[in-house]
Short mmCIF file of C-alpha atoms in Angstrom, two decimals:
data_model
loop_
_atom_site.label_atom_id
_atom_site.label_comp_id
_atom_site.label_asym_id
_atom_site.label_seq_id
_atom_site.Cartn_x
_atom_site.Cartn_y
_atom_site.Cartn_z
CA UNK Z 1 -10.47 -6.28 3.25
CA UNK Z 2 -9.55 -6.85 6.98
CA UNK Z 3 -6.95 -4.66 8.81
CA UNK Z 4 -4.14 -6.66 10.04
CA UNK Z 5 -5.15 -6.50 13.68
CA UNK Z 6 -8.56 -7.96 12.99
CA UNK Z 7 -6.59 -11.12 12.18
CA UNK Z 8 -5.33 -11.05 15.92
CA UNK Z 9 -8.54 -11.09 17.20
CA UNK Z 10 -9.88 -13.74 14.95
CA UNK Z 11 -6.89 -15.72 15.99
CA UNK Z 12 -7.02 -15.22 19.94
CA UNK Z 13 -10.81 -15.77 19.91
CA UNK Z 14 -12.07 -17.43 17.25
CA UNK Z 15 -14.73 -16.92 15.07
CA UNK Z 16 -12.41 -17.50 11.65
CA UNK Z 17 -15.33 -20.37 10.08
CA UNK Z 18 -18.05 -18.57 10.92
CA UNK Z 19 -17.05 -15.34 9.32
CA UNK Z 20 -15.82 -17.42 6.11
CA UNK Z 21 -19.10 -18.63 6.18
CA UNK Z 22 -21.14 -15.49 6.25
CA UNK Z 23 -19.06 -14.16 3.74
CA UNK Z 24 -19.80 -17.10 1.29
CA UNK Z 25 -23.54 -16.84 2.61
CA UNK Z 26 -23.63 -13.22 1.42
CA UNK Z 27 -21.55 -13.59 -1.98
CA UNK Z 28 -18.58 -11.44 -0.39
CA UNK Z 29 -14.80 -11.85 -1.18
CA UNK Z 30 -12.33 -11.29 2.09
CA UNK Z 31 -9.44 -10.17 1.07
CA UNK Z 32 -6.26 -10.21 2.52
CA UNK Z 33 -2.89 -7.47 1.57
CA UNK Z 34 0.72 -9.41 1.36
CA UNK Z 35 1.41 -6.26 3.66
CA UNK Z 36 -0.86 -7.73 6.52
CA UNK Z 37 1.25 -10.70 5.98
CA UNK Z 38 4.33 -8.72 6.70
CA UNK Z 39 3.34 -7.39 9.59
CA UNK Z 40 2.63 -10.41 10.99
CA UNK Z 41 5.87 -11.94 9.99
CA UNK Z 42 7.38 -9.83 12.59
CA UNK Z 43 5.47 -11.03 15.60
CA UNK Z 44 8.20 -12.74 17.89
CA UNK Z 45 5.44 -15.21 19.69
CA UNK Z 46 5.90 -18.30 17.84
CA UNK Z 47 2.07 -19.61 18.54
CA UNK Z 48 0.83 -16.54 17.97
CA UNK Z 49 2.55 -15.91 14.93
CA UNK Z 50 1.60 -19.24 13.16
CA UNK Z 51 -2.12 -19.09 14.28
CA UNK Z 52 -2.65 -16.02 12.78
CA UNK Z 53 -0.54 -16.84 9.49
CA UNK Z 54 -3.19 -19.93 9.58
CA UNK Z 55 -6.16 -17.81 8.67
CA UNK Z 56 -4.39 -14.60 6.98
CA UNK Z 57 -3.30 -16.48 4.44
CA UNK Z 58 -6.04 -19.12 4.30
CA UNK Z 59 -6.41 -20.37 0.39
CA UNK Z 60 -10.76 -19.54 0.55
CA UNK Z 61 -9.42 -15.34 0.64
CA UNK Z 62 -9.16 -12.97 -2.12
CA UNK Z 63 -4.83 -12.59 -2.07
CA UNK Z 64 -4.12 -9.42 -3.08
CA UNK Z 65 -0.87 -8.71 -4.96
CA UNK Z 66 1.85 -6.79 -3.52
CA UNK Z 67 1.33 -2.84 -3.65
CA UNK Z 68 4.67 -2.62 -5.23
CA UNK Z 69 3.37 -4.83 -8.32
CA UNK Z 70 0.23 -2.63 -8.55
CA UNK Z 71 2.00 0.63 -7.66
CA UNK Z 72 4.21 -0.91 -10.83
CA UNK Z 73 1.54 -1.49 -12.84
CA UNK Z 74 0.08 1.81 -12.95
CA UNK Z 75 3.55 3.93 -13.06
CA UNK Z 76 4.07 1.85 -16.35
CA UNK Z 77 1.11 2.77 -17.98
CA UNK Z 78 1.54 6.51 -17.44
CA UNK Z 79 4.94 5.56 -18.93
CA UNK Z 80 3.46 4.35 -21.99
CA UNK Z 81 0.66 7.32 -22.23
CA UNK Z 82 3.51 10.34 -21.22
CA UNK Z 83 6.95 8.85 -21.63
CA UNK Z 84 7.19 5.98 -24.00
CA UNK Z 85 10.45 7.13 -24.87
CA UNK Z 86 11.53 5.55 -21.27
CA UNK Z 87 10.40 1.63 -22.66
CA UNK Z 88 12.66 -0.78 -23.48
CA UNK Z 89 12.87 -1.35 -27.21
CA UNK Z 90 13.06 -5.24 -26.50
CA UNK Z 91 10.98 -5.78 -23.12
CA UNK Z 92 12.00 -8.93 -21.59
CA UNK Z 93 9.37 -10.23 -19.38
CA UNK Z 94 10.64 -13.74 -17.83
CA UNK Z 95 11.83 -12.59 -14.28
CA UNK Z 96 8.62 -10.32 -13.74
CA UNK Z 97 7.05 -13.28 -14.68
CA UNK Z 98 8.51 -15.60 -12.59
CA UNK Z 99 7.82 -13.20 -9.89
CA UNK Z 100 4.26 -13.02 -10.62
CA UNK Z 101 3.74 -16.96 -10.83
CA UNK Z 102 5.24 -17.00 -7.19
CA UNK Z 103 2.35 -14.50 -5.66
CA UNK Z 104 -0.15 -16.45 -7.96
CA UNK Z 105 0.47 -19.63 -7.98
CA UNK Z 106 -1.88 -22.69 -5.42
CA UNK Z 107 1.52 -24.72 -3.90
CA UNK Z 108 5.11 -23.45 -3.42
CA UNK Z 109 4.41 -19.76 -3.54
CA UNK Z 110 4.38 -16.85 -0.74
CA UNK Z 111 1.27 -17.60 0.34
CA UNK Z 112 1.51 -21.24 0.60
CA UNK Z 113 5.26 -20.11 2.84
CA UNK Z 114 3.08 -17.65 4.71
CA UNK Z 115 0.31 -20.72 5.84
CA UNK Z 116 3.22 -22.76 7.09
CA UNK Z 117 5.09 -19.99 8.37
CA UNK Z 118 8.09 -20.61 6.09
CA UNK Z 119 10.57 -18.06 6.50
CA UNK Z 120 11.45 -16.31 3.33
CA UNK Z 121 14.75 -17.07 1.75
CA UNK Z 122 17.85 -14.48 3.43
CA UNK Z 123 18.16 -12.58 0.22
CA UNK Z 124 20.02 -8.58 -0.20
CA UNK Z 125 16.21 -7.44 -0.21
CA UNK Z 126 14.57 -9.17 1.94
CA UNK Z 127 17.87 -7.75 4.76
CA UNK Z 128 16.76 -4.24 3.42
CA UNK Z 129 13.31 -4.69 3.70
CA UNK Z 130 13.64 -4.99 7.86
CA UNK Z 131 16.03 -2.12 7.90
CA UNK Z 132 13.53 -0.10 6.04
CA UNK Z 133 10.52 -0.92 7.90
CA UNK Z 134 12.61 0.35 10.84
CA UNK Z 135 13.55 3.89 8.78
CA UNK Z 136 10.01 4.75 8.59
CA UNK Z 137 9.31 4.08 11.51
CA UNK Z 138 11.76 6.91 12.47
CA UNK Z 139 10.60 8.48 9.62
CA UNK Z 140 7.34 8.95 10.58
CA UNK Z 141 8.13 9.82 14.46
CA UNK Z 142 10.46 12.98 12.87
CA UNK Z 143 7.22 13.85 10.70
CA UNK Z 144 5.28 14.13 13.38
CA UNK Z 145 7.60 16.25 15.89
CA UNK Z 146 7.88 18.68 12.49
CA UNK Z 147 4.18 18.75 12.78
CA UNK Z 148 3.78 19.70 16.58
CA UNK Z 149 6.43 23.05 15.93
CA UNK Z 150 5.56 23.88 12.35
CA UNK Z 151 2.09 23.41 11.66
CA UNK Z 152 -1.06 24.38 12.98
CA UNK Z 153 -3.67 22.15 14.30
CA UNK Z 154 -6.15 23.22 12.28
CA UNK Z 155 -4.13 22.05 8.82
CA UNK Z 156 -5.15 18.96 9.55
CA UNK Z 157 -8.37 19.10 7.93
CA UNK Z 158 -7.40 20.56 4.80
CA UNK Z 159 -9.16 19.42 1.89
CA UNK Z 160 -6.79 16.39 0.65
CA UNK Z 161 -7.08 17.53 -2.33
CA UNK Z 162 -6.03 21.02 -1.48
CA UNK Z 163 -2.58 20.03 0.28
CA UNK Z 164 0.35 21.29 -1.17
CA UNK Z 165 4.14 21.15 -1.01
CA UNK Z 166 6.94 23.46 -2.54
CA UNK Z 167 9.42 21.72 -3.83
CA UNK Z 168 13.00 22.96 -2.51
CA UNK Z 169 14.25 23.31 -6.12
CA UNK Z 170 13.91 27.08 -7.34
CA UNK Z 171 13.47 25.58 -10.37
CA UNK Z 172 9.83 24.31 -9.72
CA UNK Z 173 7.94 27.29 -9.72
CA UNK Z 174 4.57 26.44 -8.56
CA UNK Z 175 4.14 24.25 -5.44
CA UNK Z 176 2.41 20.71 -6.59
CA UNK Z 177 0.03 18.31 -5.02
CA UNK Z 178 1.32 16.66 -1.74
CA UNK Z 179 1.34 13.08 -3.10
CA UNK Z 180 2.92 13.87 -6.10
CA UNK Z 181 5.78 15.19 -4.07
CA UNK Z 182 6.22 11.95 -1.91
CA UNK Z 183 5.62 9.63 -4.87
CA UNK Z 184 8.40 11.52 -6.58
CA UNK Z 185 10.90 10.68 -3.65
CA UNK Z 186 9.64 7.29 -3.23
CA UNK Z 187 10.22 6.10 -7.02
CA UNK Z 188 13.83 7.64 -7.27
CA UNK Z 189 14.80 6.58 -4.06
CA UNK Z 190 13.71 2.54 -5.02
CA UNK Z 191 15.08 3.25 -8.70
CA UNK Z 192 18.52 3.67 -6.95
CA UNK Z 193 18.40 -0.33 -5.79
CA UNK Z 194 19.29 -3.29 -7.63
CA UNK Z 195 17.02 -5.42 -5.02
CA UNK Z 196 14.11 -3.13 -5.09
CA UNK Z 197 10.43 -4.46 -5.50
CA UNK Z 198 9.52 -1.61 -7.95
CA UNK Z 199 13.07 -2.30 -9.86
CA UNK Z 200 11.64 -5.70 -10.41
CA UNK Z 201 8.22 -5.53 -11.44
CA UNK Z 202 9.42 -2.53 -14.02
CA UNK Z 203 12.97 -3.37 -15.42
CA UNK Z 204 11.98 -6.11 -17.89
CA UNK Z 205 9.47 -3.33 -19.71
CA UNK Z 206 11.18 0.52 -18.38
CA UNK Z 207 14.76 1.68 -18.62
CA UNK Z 208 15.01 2.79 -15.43
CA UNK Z 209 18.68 4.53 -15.95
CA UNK Z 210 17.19 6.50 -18.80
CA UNK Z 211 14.57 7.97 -16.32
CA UNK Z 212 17.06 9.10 -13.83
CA UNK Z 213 19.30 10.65 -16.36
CA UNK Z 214 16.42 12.41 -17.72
CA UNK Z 215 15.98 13.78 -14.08
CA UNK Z 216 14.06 17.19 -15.38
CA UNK Z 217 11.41 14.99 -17.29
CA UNK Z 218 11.15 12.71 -14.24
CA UNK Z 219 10.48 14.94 -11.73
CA UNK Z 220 7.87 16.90 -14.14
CA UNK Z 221 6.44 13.40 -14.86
CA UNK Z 222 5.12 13.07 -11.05
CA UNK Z 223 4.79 17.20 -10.29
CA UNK Z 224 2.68 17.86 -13.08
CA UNK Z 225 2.02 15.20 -15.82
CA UNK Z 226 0.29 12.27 -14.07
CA UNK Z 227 -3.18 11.70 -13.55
CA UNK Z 228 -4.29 11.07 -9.80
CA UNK Z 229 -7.07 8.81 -11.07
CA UNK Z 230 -4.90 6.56 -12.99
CA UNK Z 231 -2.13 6.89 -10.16
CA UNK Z 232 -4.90 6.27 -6.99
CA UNK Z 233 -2.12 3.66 -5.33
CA UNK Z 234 0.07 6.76 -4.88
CA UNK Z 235 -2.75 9.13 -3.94
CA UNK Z 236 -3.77 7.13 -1.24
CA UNK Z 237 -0.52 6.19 0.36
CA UNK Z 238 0.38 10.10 0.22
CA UNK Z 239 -3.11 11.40 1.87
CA UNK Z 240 -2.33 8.48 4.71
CA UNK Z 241 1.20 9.64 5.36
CA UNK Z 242 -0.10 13.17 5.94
CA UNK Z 243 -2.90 12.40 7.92
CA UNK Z 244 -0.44 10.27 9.99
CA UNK Z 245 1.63 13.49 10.88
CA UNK Z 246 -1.29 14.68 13.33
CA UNK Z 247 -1.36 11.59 15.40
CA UNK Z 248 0.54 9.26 17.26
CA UNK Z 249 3.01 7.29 15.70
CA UNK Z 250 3.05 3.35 16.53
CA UNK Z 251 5.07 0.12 15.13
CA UNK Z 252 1.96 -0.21 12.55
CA UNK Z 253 2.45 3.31 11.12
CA UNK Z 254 4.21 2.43 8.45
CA UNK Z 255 1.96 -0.67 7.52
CA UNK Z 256 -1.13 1.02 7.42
CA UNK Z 257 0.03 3.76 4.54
CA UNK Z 258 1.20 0.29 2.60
CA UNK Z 259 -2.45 -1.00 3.21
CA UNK Z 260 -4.04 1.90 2.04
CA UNK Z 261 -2.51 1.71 -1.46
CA UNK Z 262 -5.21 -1.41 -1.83
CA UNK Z 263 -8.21 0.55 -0.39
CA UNK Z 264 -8.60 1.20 -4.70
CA UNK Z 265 -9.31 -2.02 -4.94
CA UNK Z 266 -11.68 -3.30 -2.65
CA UNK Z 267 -14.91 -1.78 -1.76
CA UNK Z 268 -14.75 -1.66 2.24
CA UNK Z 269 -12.16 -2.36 4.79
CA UNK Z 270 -12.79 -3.36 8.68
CA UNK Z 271 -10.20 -2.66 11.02
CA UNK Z 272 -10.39 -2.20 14.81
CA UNK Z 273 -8.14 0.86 14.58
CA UNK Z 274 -10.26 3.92 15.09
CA UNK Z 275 -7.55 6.37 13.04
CA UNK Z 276 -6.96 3.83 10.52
CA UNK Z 277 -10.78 4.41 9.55
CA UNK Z 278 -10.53 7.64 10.24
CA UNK Z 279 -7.78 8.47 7.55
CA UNK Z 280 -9.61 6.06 5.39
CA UNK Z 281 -13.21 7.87 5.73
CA UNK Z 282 -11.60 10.54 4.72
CA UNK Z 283 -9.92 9.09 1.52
CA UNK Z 284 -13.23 7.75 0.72
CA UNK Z 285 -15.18 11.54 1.02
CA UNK Z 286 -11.93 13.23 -0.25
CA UNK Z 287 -10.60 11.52 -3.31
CA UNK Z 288 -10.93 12.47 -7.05
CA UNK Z 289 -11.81 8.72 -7.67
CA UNK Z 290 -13.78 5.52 -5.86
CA UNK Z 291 -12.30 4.09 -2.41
CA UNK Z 292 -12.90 1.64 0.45
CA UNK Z 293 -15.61 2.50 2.80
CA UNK Z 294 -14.33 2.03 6.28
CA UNK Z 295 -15.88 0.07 8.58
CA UNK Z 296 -14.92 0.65 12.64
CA UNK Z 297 -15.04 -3.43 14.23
CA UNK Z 298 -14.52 -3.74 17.89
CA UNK Z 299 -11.75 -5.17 18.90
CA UNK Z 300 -11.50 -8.60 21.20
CA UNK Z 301 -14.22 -11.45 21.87
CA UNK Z 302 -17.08 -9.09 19.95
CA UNK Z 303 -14.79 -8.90 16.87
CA UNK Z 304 -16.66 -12.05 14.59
CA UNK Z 305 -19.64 -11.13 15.62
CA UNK Z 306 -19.44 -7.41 14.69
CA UNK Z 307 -17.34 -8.45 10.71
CA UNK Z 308 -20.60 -10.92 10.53
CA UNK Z 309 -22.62 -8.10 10.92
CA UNK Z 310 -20.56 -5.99 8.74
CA UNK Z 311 -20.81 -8.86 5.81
CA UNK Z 312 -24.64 -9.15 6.28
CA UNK Z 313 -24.96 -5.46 5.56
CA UNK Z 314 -22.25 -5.59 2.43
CA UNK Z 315 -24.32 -8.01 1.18
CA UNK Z 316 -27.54 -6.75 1.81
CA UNK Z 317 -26.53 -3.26 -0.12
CA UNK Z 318 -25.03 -5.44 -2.77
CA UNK Z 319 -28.26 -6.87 -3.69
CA UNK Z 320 -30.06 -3.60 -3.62
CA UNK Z 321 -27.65 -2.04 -6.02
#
């Protein structure tokens, strides 16, 4: 998988063929996140914008589904193994997948709309979507100023799997795993909108109103109950968003913790961004399951030549194992 800024450099100085090439050469997928396709969404520069949509969403990759659709997909079966109480008696599955067919289907689809830079349709969620992107941003600034008066330095290299948070509620008595904490918060917050991506992909099989009724059970669910290896979507995104409290916040903050829910599904990612490997090095030494190697690429006129390189030596270790 390539970082989203590797697609800028492929754009402003080319390479794109070649590196297709090498990667068919070598028997190695590319694969590109919808959330890459985001982020470039929001690039204001017209040419730019629609160069790099050109190759990012170029039919010859490996399109990853949304992380909300896999973040979905595992939450519901932890449902079924822990709370099957919580499914639908009668599951109705036509809008999830209508959904679906639109991230999977060859003409007409998002990625077809992202290749010809067609603007999404002005929807409730698509309006909340760019306010949201801008609340984490904030988000993630206010995390970080937290950091610099009530942490120590040194807490930043923690064990991931030894970080823990104490959950304001007296009523949770021992302090739980950090992600579990943040995954919490991040389903009941979505499971409060009608337009949310996690509403969609789960509504036609999960009674979401039971779940928040049963608020006790819910929150017990994510403290205590699920597995981090058959949750490793939330895992990831909660080990980036703490190792993003020690450093600098920028725009593409928020987009790399999305990206690193799919670092469970491919077996390296490139990116120019020496934190972004950083964090992910770590998820790959830290975490109770398999993740991405990370790959450091150079960034500018060197980039092809240096994901060649990178391919060459996927697929020469491929072949050995």
């Amino acid at each position: 998988m390539l970082d989203t800024n590797l697609w800028r450099y492929l754009s402003d100085f080319g390479g794109f063929e070649r590196v297709m090439s090498v990667a068919q050469e070598n028997r190695v997928a590319i694969s590109v996140a919808p959330g890459t396709v985001f982020e470039i969404r929001e690039l204001k520069d017209d040419a730019t914008r629609k160069a790099m949509l050109r190759l990012a969403a170029d039919p010859r990759l490996n399109r990853l589904m949304p992380e909300a659709y896999s973040e979905a997909e595992d939450f519901k079966s932890e449902v079924r193994r822990l709370r099957p109480k919580w499914l639908r008696e009668n599951p109705n599955m036509k809008e999830v997948n209508r959904l679906k067919y639109s991230w999977t289907r060859v003409k007409g689809g998002f990625w077809e709309r992202a290749r010809l830079d067609i603007a999404p349709p002005v929807t409730d969620e698509s309006m909340r979507g760019a306010t949201e992107v801008d609340a984490a941003r904030r988000e993630a600034i206010a995390l970080r100023e937290i950091v610099k008066t009530q942490y120590k330095p040194q807490e930043a290299e923690i064990p991931l799997t030894s970080v823990y948070y104490a959950p304001p509620d007296d009523s949770w008595a021992h302090p739980v795993e950090y992600w579990r904490a943040g995954a919490c918060y991040i389903w009941t917050s979505e499971l409060m909108y009608y337009t949310s991506p996690y509403r969609e992909w789960i509504d036609g099989e999960v009674d979401h109103i039971e779940m928040l009724w049963d608020s006790q059970s819910f929150k017990s669910f994510w403290y205590y109950e699920v597995k981090a290896e058959n949750m490793k979507r939330q895992w990831l995104r909660g080990a980036f968003e703490y190792l993003q409290r020690w450093y600098k916040v920028t725009s593409g903050t928020p987009g790399d913790s999305l990206l690193a829910s799919h670092l469970a599904e491919v077996d390296s990612v490139l990116s120019a961004d020496k934190n972004f490997v950083r964090f992910a090095e770590r998820c790959h030494k830290e975490a109770p399951f398999k993740t991405a190697t990370a790959i450091k690429i150079a960034a500018g006129a060197a980039t092809a030549d240096e994901i060649c390189a990178a391919l060459n030596d996927i697929g020469k270790a491929s072949l050995s194992d």
